[in-house]
Short mmCIF file of C-alpha atoms in Angstrom, two decimals:
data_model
loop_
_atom_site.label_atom_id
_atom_site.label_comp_id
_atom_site.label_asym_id
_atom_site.label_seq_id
_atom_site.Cartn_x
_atom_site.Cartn_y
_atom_site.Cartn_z
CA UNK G 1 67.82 -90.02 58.20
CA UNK G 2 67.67 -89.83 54.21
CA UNK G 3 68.96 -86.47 54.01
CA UNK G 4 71.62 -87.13 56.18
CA UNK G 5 72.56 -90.42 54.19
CA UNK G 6 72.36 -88.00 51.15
CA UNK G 7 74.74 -85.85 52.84
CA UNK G 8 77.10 -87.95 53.71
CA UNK G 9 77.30 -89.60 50.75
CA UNK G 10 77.89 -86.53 49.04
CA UNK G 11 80.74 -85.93 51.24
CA UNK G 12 82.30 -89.15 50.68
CA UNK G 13 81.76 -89.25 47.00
CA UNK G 14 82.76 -85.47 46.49
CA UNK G 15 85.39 -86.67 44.07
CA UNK G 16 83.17 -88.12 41.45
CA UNK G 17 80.20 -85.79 42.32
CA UNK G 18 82.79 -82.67 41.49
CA UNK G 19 82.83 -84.68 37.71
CA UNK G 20 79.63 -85.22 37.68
CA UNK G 21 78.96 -81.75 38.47
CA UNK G 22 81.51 -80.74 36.16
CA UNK G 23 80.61 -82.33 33.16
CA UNK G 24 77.11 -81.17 33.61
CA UNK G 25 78.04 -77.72 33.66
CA UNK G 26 79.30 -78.26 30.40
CA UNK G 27 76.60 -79.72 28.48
CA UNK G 28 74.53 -77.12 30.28
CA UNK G 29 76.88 -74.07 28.98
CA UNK G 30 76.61 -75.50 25.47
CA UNK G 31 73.20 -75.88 25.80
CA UNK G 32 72.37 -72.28 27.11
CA UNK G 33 75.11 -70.68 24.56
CA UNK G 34 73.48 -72.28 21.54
CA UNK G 35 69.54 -71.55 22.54
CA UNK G 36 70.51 -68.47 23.47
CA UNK G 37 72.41 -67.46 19.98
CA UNK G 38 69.64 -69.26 18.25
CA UNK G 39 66.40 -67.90 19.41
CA UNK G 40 69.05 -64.38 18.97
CA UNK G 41 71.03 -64.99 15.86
CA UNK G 42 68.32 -64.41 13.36
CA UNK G 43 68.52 -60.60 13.60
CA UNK G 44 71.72 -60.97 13.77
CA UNK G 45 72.11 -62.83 10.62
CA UNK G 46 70.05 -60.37 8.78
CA UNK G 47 71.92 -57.39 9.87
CA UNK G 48 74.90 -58.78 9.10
CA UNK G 49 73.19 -59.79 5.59
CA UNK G 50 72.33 -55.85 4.89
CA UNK G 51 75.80 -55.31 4.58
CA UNK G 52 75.59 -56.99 1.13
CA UNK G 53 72.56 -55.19 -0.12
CA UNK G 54 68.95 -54.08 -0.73
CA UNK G 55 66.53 -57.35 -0.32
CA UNK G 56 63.36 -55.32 -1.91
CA UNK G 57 62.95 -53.52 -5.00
CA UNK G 58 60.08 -50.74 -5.31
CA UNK G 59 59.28 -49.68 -8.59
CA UNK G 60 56.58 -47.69 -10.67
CA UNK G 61 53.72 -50.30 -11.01
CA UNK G 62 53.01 -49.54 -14.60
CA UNK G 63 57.06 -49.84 -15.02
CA UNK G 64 56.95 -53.11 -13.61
CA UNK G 65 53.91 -54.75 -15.71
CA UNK G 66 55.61 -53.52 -18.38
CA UNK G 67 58.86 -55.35 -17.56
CA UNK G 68 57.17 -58.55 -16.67
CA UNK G 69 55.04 -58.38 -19.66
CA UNK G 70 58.09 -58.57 -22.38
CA UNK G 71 60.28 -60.50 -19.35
CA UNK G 72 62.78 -58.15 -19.62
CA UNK G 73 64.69 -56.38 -16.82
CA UNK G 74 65.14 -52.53 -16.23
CA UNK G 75 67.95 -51.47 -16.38
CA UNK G 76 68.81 -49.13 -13.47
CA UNK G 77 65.05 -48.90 -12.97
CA UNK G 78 64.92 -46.61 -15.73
CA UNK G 79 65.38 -47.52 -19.14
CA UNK G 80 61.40 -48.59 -19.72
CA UNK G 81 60.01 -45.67 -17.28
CA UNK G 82 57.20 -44.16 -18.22
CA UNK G 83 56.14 -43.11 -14.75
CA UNK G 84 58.35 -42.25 -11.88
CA UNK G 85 57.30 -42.79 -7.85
CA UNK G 86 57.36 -39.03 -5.98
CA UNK G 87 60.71 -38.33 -3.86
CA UNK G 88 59.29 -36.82 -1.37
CA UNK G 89 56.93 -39.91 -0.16
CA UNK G 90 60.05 -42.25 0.59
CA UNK G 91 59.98 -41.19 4.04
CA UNK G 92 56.66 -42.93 4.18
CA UNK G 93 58.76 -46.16 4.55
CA UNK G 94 59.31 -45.80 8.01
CA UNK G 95 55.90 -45.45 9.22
CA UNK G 96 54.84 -48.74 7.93
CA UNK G 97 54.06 -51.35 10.44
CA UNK G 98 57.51 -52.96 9.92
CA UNK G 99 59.33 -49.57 10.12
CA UNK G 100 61.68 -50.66 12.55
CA UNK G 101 62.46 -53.68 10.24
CA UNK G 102 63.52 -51.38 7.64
CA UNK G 103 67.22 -50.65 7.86
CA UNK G 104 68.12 -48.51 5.40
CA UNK G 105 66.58 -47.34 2.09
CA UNK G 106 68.00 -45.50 -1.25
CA UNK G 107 66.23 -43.89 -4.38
CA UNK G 108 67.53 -44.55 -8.12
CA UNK G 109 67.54 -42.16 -11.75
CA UNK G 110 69.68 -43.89 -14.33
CA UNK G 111 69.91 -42.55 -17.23
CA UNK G 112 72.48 -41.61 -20.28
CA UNK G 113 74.62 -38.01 -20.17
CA UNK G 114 77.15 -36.92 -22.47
CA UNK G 115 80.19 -36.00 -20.68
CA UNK G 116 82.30 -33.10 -21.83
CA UNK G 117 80.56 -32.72 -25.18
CA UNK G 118 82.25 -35.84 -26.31
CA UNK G 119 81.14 -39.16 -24.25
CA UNK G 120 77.74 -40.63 -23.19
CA UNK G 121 77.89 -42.11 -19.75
CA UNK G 122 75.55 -43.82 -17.54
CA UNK G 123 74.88 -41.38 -14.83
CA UNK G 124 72.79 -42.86 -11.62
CA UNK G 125 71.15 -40.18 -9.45
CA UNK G 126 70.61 -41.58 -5.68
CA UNK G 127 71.09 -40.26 -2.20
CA UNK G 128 74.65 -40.69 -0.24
CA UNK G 129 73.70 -40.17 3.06
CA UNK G 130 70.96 -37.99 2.52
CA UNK G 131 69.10 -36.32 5.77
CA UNK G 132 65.52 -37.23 5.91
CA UNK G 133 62.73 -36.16 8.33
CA UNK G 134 59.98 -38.66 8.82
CA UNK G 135 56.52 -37.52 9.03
CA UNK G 136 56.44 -39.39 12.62
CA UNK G 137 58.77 -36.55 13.70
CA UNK G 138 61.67 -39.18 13.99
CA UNK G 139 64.89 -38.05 11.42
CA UNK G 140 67.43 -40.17 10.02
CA UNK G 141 70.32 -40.55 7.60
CA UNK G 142 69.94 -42.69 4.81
CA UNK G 143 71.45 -43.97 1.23
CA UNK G 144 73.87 -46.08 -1.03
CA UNK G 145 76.78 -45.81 1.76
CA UNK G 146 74.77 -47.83 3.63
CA UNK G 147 73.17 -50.42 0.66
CA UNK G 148 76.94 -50.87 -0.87
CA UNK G 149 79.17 -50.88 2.06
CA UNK G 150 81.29 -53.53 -0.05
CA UNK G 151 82.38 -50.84 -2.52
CA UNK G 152 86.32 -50.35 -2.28
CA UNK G 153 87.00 -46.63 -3.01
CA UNK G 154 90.15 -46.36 -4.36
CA UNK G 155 90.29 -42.78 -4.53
CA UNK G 156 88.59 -39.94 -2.92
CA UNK G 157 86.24 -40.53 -0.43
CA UNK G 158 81.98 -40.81 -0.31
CA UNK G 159 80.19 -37.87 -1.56
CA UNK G 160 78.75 -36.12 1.78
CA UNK G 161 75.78 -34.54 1.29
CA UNK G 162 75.46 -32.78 4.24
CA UNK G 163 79.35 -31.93 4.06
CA UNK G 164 79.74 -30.54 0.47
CA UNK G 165 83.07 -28.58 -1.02
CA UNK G 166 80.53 -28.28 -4.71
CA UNK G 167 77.12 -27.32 -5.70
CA UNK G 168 77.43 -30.55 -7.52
CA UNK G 169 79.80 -34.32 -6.85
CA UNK G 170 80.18 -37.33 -8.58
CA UNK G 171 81.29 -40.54 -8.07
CA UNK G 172 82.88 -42.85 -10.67
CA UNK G 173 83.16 -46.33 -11.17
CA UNK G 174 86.86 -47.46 -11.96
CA UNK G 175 86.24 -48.65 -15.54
CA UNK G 176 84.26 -45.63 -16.23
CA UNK G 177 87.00 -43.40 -14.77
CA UNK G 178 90.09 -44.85 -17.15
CA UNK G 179 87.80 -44.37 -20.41
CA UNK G 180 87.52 -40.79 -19.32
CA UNK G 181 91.36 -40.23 -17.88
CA UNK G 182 89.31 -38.51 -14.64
CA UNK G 183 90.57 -38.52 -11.38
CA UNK G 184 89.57 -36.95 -7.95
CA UNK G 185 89.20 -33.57 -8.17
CA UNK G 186 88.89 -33.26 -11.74
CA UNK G 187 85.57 -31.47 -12.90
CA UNK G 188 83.24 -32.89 -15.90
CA UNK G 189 80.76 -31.14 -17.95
CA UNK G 190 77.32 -33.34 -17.61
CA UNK G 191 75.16 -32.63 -20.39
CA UNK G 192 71.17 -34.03 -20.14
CA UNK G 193 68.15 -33.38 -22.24
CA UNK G 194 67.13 -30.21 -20.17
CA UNK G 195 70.52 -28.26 -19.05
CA UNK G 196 74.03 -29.11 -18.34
CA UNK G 197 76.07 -28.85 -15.45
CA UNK G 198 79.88 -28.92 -14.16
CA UNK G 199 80.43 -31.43 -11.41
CA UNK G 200 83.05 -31.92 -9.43
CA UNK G 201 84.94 -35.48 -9.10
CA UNK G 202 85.01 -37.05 -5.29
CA UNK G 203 85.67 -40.24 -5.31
CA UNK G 204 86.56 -43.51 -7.63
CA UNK G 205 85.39 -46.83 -6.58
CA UNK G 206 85.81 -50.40 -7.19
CA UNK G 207 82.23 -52.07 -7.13
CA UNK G 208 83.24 -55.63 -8.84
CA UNK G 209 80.41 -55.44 -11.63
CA UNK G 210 78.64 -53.43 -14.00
CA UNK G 211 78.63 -50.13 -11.57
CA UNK G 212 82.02 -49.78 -12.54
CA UNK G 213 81.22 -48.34 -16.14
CA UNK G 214 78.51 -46.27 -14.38
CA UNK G 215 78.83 -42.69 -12.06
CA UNK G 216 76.72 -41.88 -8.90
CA UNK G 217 75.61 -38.81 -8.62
CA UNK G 218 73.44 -36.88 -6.13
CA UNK G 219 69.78 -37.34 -7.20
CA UNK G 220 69.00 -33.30 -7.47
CA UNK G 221 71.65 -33.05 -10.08
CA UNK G 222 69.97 -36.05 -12.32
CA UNK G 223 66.93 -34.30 -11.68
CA UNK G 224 67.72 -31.29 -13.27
CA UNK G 225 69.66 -32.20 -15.91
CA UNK G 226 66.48 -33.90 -17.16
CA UNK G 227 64.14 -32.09 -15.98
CA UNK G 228 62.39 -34.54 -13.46
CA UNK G 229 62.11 -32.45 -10.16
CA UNK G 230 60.76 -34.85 -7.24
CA UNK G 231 60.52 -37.96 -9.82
CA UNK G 232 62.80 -41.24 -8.74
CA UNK G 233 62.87 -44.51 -10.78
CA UNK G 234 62.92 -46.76 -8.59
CA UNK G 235 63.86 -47.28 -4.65
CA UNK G 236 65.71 -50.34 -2.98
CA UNK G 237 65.01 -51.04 0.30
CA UNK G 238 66.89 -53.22 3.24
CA UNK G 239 64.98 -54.95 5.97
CA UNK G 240 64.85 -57.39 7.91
CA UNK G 241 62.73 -60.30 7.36
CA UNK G 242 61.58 -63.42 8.89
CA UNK G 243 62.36 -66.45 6.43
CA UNK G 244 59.33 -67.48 4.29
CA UNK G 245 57.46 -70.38 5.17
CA UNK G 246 54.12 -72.06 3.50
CA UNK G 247 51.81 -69.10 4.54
CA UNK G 248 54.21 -66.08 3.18
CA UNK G 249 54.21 -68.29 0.07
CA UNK G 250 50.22 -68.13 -0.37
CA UNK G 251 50.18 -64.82 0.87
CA UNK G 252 52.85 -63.89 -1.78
CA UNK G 253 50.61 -65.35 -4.65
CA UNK G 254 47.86 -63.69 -3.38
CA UNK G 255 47.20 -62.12 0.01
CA UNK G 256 43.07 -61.84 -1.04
CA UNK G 257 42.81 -65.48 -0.73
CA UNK G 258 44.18 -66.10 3.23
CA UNK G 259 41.58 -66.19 5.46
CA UNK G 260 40.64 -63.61 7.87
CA UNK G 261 43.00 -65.32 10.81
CA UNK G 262 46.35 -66.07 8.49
CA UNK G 263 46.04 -62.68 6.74
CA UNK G 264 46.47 -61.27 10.37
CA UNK G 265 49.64 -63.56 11.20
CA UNK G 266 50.56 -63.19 7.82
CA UNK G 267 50.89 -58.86 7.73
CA UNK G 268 51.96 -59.25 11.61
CA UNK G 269 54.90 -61.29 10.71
CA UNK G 270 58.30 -59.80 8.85
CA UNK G 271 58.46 -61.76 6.04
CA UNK G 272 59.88 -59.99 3.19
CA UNK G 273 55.98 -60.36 1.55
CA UNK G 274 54.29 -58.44 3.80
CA UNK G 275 56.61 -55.79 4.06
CA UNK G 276 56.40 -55.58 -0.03
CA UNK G 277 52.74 -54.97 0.64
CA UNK G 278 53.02 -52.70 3.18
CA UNK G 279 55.51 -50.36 0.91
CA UNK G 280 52.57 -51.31 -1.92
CA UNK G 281 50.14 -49.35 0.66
CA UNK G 282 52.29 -46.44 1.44
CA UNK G 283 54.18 -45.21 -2.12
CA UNK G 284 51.53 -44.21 -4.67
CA UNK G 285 51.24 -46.20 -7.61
CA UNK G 286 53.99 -48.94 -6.30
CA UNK G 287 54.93 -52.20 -6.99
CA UNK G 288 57.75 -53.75 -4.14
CA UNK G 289 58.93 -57.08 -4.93
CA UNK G 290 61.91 -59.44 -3.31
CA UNK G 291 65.30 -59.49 -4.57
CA UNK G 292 65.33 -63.31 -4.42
CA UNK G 293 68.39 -64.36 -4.65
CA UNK G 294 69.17 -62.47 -1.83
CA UNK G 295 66.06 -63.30 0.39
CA UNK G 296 66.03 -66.91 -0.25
CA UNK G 297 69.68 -66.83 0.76
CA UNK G 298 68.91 -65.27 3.73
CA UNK G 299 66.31 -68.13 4.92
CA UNK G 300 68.92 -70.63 3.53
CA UNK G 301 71.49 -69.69 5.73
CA UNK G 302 69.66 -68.71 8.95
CA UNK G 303 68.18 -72.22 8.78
CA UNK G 304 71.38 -73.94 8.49
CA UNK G 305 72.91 -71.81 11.55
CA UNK G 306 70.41 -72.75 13.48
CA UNK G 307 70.36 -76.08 12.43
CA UNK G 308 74.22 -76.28 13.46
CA UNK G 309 73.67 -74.90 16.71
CA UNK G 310 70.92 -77.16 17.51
CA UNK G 311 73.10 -80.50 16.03
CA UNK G 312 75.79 -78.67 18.91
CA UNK G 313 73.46 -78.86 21.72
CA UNK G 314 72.06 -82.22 21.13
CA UNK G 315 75.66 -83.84 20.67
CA UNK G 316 77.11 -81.50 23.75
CA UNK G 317 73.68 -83.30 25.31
CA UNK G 318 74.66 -86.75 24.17
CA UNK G 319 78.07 -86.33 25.27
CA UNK G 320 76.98 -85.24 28.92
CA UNK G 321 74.72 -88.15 29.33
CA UNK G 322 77.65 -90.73 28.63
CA UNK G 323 79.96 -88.73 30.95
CA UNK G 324 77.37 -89.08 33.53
CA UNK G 325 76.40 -92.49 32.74
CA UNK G 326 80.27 -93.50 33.73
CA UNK G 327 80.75 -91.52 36.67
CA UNK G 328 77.01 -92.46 37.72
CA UNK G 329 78.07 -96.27 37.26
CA UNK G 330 81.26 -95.95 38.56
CA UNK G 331 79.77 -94.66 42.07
CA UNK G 332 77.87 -97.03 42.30
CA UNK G 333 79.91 -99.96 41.89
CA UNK G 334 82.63 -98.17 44.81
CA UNK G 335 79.38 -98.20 47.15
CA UNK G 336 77.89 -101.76 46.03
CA UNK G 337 78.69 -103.37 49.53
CA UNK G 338 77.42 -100.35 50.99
CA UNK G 339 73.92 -100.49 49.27
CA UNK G 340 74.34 -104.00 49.58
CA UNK G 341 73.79 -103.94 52.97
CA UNK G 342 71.13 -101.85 52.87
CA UNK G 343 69.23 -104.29 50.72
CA UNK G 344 70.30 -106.81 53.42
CA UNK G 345 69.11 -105.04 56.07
CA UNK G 346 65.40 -104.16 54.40
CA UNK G 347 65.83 -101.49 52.16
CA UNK G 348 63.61 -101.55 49.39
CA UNK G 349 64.51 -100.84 46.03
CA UNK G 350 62.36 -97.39 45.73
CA UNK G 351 63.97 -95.63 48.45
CA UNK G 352 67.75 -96.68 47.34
CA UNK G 353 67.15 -95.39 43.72
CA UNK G 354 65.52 -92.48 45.28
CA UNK G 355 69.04 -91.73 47.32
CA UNK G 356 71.05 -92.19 44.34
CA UNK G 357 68.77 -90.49 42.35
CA UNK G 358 68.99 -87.56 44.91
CA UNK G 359 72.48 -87.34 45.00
CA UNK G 360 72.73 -87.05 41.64
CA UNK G 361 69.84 -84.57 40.64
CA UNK G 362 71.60 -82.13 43.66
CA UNK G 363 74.86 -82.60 41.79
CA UNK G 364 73.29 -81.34 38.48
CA UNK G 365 71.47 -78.65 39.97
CA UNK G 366 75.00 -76.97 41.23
CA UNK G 367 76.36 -78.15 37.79
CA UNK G 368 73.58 -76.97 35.70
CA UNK G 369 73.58 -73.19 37.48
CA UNK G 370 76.99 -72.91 37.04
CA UNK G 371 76.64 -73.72 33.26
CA UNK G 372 73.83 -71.76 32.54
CA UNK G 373 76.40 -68.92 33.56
CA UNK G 374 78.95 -69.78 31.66
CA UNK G 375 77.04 -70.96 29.05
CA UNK G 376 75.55 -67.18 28.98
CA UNK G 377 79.42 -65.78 28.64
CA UNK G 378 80.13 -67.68 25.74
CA UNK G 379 77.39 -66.60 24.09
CA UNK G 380 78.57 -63.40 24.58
CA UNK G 381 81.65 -64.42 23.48
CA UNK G 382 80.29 -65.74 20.19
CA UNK G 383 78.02 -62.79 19.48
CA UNK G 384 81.24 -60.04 20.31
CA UNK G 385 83.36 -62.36 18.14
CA UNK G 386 80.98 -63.28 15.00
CA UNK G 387 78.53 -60.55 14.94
CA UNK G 388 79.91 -57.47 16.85
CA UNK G 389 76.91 -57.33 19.35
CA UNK G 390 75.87 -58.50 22.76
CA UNK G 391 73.27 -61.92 22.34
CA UNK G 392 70.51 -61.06 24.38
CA UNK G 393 69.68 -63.17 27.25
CA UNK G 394 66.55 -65.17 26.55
CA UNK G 395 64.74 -65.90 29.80
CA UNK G 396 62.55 -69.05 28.30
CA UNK G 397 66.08 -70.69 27.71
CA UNK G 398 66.30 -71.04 31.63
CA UNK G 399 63.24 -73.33 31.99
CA UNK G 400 64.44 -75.43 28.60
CA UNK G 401 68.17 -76.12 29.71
CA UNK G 402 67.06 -77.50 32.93
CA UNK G 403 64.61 -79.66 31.59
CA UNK G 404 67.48 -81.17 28.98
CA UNK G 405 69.53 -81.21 32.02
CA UNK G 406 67.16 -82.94 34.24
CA UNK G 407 66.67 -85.38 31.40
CA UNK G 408 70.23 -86.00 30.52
CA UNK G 409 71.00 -86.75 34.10
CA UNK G 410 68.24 -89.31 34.62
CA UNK G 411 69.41 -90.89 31.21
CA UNK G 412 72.59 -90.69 32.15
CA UNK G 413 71.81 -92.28 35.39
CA UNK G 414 69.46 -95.34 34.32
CA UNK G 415 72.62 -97.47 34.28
CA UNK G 416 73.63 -97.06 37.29
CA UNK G 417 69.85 -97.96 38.36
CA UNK G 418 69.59 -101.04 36.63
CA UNK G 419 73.01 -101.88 38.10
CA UNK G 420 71.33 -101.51 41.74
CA UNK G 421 68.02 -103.37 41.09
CA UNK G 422 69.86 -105.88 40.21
CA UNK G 423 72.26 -105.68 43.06
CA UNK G 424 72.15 -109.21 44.90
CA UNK G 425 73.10 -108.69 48.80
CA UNK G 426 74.31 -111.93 49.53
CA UNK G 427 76.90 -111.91 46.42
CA UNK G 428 77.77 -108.10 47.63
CA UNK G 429 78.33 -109.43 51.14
CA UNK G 430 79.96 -112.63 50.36
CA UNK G 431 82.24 -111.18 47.94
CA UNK G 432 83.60 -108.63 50.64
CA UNK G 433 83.74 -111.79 53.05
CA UNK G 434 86.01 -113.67 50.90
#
């Protein structure tokens, strides 16, 4: 008999049910778009963070007392170098414990040249897109193309190291290129402490900043115009991190001091701490510390996407609830003689609220799977359209959204409820009488 008042009534009320249904789904798409973006977006973030720059600096660790000691900066990780970190160990990067975490990685040598017998330059040896075999077996292609993706090159192209037309290519930074009247294709005589060598001019970029009174170079040809075979200055490093929080803040003061159980977490976790340490464990005679501004604006921002996508969910919530609080309401008061009479007749309380109750939570079940859904294709949406990837679908997002939706809808309901316990028969009845 109840399930085929339920029925019926469903039937009858298909109208408003359809709304009800309908503006369920959309709280519930909301709902499942935003968790799922969340719980996805911090990668996301990240990556699309990288594009700006390196987040860690690795430097000699006598180089870097030294700087901290007179609180003076390096410049181009050279200028105070008295020891140099070995070339051939940065592939030991990826086979940290957070290898996967590290995107992309380039080495530094800056240091003066004079420049066709006549003008001293700064001249910073790195790697382009350098080919590098891991000692895991694994390979991979890696350097400043990658770390300053911003740069505009206004002539020329990247220098290729794999794809070479010289034994030896330069890159120079607009400013750098006017003082010496150089353009692409042109070739310089570099002159260091140890030899000097003709390079040939590849490219001229626009970097916005002090690079532009600087060239790149490939590291080999610093090397041996100086006489530093397999030496780098320093290295900067991309990954991505997991924003700090109180225990990567003790840990970053000093990881000795965490106990046994938060020194686990701690080196288990991506913050951009324990992935210094872990490049402190790898490179000989290292010392890998945060760019900060660029960290700390990493946390800053993740934490204020996700805090706007959670504010989106709880008002798309909110908003639900009051739709279904009307429609809810409104039902009920086009069915008062009906439940009226039912009242009249012996029906308790319990077992009406339990039929309305019934109706409704069936309602939100077809609404909420049909959001979820939809919910899941605009995510998709958002993550093609903001961050050029697919968001991944989260499976403990299904068991969430359907408790918010089970608790919206009986929120949204407890109107209507109060409305029919306090639903007098004989007024109901008389009313339709008269």
């Amino acid at each position: 008999m109840f399930i085929r008042m339920v029925k019926g009534a469903l039937i009858r009320q298909r109208g408003k049910m359809f709304l009800i249904a309908f503006t369920i789904a959309l709280g519930a798409s909301l709902a499942t778009a935003m968790l799922n973006t969340m719980l996805d977006v911090g990668d996301k973030v990240n990556a699309e963070l990288k594009t700006y720059g390196a987040n860690i600096t690795v430097k000699p660790k006598d180089s870097s007392l030294l700087a901290d000691l007179y609180s003076v900066e390096e410049e181009g990780g050279s200028a105070l170098s008295t020891s140099y970190l070995a070339e051939d160990e940065l592939g030991k990067l990826k086979t940290i414990f957070w290898a996967f975490n590290i995107v992309d990685f380039s080495p530094f040598l800056e240091t003066q040249v004079t420049v066709d017998d006549s003008q001293s330059a700064a001249v910073v040896g790195t790697w382009f897109n350098h080919h590098l075999d891991l000692p895991t077996g694994e390979s991979l292609d890696a350097g400043i193309s990658g770390l300053r993706s911003w740069w505009e090159i206004k002539e020329g192209a990247w220098i290729d190291e794999q794809n070479k037309s010289a034994d030896y290519e330069v890159m120079l930074g607009s400013s750098l290129a006017e003082k010496l009247n150089a353009k692409v294709g042109d070739t310089l005589s570099l002159t260091g402490s140890a030899s000097a060598l003709d390079v040939s001019v590849v490219g001229i970029y626009d970097a916005g900043g002090d690079e532009d009174d600087k060239m790149f170079a490939e590291l080999d040809l610093v090397q041996a115009l100086f006489d530093l075979d397999g030496k780098v200055a320093s290295i900067e490093v991309s990954a991505l991190t997991t924003p700090d929080n109180e225990l990567a803040l003790r840990a970053a003061k000093n990881p000795a001091a965490l106990s046994a159980a938060d020194y686990e977490t701690w080196y288990c976790t991506a913050y951009v701490s324990s992935i210094c340490y872990q490049i402190q464990e790898a490179i000989t005679n290292s010392s890998a510390s945060a760019v900060r501004q660029v960290a700390d604006s990493e946390g800053a921002i993740l934490d204020k996407t996700k805090l706007l996508m959670l504010l989106i969910t709880i008002l798309s919530l909110i908003g639900a609830a009051l739709g279904i609080s009307n429609l809810v309401t409104a039902s009920v008061m086009e069915r008062a003689q009906e439940l009226g009479l039912l009242k009249a007749i012996g029906a308790f309380d319990g077992p009406i609220t339990a039929l309305i109750m019934t109706e409704v939570l069936i309602t939100a079940l077809v609404g909420g799977v049909a959001g979820y859904f939809m919910g899941f294709g605009f995510a998709q949406l958002i993550g093609q359209s903001v961050f050029g990837s697919a968001i991944e679908m989260k499976v403990m997002v299904i068991p969430i959204v359907a408790l918010l939706i089970a608790l919206v809808t009986i929120a949204g309901s407890l109107p209507a409820i109060r409305m029919v316990l306090r639903l007098d028969p004989a007024e109901v009845l008389h009313g339709s009488k008269a």
